[in-house]
PDB file of C-alpha atoms in Angstrom:
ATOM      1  CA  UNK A   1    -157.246   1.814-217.525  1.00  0.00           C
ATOM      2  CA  UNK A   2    -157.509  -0.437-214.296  1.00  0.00           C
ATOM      3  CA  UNK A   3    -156.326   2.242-211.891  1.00  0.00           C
ATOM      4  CA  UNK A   4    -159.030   4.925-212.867  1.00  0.00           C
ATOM      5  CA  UNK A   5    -161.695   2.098-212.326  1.00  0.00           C
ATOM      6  CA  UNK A   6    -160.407   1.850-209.336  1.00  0.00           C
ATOM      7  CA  UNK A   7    -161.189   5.245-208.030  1.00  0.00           C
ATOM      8  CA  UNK A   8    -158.136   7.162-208.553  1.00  0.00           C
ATOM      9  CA  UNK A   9    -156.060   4.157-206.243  1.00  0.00           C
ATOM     10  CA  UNK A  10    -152.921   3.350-208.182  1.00  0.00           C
ATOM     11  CA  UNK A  11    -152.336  -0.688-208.083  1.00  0.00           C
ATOM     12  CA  UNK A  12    -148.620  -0.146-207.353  1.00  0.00           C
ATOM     13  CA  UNK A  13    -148.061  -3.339-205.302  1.00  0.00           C
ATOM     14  CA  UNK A  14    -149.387  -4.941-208.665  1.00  0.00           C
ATOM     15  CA  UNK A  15    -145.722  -4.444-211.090  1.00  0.00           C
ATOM     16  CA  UNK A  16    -143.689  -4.769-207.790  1.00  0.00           C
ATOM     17  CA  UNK A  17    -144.895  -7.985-207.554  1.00  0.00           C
ATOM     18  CA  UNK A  18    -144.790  -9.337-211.116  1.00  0.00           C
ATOM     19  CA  UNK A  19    -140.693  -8.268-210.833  1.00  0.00           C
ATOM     20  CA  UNK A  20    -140.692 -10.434-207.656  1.00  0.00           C
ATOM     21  CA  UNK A  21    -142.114 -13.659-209.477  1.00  0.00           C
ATOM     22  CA  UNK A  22    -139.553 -12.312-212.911  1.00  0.00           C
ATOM     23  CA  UNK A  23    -136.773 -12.432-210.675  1.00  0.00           C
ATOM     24  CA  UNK A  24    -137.675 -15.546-208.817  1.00  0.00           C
ATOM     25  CA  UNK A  25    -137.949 -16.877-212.287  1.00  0.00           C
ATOM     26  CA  UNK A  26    -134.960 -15.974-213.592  1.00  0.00           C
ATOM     27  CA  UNK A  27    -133.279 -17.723-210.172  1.00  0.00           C
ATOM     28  CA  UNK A  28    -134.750 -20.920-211.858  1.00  0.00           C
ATOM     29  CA  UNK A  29    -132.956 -20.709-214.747  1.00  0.00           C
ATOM     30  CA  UNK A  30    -129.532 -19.748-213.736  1.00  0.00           C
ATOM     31  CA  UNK A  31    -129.708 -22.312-210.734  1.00  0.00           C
ATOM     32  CA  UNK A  32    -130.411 -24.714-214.132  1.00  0.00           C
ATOM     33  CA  UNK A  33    -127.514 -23.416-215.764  1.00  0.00           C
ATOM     34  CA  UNK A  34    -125.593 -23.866-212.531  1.00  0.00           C
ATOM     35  CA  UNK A  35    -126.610 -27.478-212.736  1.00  0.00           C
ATOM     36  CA  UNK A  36    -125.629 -27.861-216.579  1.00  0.00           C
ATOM     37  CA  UNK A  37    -122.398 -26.557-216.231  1.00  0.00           C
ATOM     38  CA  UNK A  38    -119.800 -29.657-217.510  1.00  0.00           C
ATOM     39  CA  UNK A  39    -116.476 -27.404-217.518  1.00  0.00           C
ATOM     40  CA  UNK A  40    -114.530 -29.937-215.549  1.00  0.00           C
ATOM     41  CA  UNK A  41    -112.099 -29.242-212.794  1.00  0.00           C
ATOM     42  CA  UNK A  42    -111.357 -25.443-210.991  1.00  0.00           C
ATOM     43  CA  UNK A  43    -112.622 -23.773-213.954  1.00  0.00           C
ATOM     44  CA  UNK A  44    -116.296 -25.719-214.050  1.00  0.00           C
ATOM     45  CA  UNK A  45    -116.212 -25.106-209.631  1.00  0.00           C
ATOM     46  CA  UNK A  46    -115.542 -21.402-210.281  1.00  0.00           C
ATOM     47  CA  UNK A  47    -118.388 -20.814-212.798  1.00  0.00           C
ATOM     48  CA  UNK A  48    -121.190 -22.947-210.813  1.00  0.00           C
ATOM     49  CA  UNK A  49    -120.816 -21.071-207.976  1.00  0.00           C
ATOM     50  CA  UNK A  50    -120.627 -17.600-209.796  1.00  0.00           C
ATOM     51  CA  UNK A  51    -123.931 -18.440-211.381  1.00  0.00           C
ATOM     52  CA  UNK A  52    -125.155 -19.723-208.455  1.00  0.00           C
ATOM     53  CA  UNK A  53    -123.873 -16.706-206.549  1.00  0.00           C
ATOM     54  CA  UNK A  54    -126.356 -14.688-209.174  1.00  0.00           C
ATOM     55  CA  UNK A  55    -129.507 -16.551-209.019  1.00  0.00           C
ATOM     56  CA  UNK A  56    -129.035 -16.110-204.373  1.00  0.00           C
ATOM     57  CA  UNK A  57    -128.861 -12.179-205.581  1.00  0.00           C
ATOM     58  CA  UNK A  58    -131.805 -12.505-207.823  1.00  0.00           C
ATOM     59  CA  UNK A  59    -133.773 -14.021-204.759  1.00  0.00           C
ATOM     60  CA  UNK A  60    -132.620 -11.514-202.556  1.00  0.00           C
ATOM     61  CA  UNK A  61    -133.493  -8.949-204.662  1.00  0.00           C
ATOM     62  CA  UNK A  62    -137.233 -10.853-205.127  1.00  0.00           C
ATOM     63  CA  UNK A  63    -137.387 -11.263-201.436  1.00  0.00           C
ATOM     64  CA  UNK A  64    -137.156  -7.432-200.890  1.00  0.00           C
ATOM     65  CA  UNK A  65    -139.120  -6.665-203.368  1.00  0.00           C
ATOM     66  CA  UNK A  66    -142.342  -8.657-202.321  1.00  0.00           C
ATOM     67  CA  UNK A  67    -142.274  -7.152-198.857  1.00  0.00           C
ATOM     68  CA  UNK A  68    -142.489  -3.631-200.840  1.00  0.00           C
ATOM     69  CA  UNK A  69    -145.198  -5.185-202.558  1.00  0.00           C
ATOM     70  CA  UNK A  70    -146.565  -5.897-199.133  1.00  0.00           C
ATOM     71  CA  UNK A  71    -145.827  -2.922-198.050  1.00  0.00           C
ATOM     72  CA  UNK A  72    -147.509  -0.955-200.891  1.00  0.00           C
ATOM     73  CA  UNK A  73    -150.652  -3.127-200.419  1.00  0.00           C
ATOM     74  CA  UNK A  74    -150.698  -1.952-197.018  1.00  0.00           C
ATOM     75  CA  UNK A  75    -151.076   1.290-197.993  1.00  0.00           C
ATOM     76  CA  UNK A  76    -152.997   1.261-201.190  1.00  0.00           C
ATOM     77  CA  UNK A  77    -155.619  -0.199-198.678  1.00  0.00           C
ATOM     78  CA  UNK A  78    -154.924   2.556-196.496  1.00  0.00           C
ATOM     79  CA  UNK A  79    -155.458   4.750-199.024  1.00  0.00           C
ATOM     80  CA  UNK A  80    -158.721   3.408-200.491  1.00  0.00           C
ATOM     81  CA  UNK A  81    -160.188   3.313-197.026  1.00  0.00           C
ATOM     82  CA  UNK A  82    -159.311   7.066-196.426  1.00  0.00           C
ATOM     83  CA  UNK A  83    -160.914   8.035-200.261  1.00  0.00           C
ATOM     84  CA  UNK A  84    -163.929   5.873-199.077  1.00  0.00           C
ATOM     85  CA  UNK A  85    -164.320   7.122-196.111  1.00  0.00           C
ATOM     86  CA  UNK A  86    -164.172  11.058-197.918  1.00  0.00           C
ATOM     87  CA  UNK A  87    -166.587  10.228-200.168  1.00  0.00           C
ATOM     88  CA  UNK A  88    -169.237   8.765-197.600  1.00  0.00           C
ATOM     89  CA  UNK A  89    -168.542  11.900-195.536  1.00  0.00           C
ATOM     90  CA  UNK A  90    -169.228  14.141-198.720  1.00  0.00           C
ATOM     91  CA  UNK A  91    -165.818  15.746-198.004  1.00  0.00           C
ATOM     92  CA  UNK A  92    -164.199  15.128-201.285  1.00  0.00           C
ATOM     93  CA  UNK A  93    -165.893  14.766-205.038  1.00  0.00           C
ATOM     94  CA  UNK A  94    -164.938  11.731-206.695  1.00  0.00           C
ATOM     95  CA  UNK A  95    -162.836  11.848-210.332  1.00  0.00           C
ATOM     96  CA  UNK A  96    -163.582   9.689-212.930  1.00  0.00           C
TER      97      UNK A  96
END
């Protein structure tokens, strides 16, 4: 597994991440439905914008979730530095 061959650091930014581009995706398409829509009139109006209402949620939601990712980079670095800097000191054994 890629996390234990990284030293016992989890790569948790790594899934938060691939949401962010699934969700960004997903934007893609329902702006392309959006676009498709050929209900004529109120009715077509009131769907475009629902969908299109949907995909501005979905990159919201991918928005936040990148600067978790960031955020969990930030610390998985963090992290890694502190086990480093353990096992140069001799103050922890490593796990493998």
């Amino acid at each position: 597994m890629g996390a234990r061959r990284n030293r016992g650091t989890a790569p948790w930014s790594r899934p938060v991440r691939a949401q962010a581009e699934r969700l960004r995706e997903e934007a893609g398409r329902l702006r392309a439905s959006a676009d498709g829509v050929t209900l004529p009139g109120v009715e077509g109006t009131v769907l475009r914008r629902r969908i299109v209402s949907h995909a501005e949620r979905a990159e919201r939601a991918a928005r936040s979730l990148e600067r978790a990712a960031e955020a969990l980079a930030r610390h998985e670095a963090l992290l890694a530095a502190l086990a480093r800097g353990r096992r140069e000191s001799g103050g922890a054994t490593q796990r493998e």
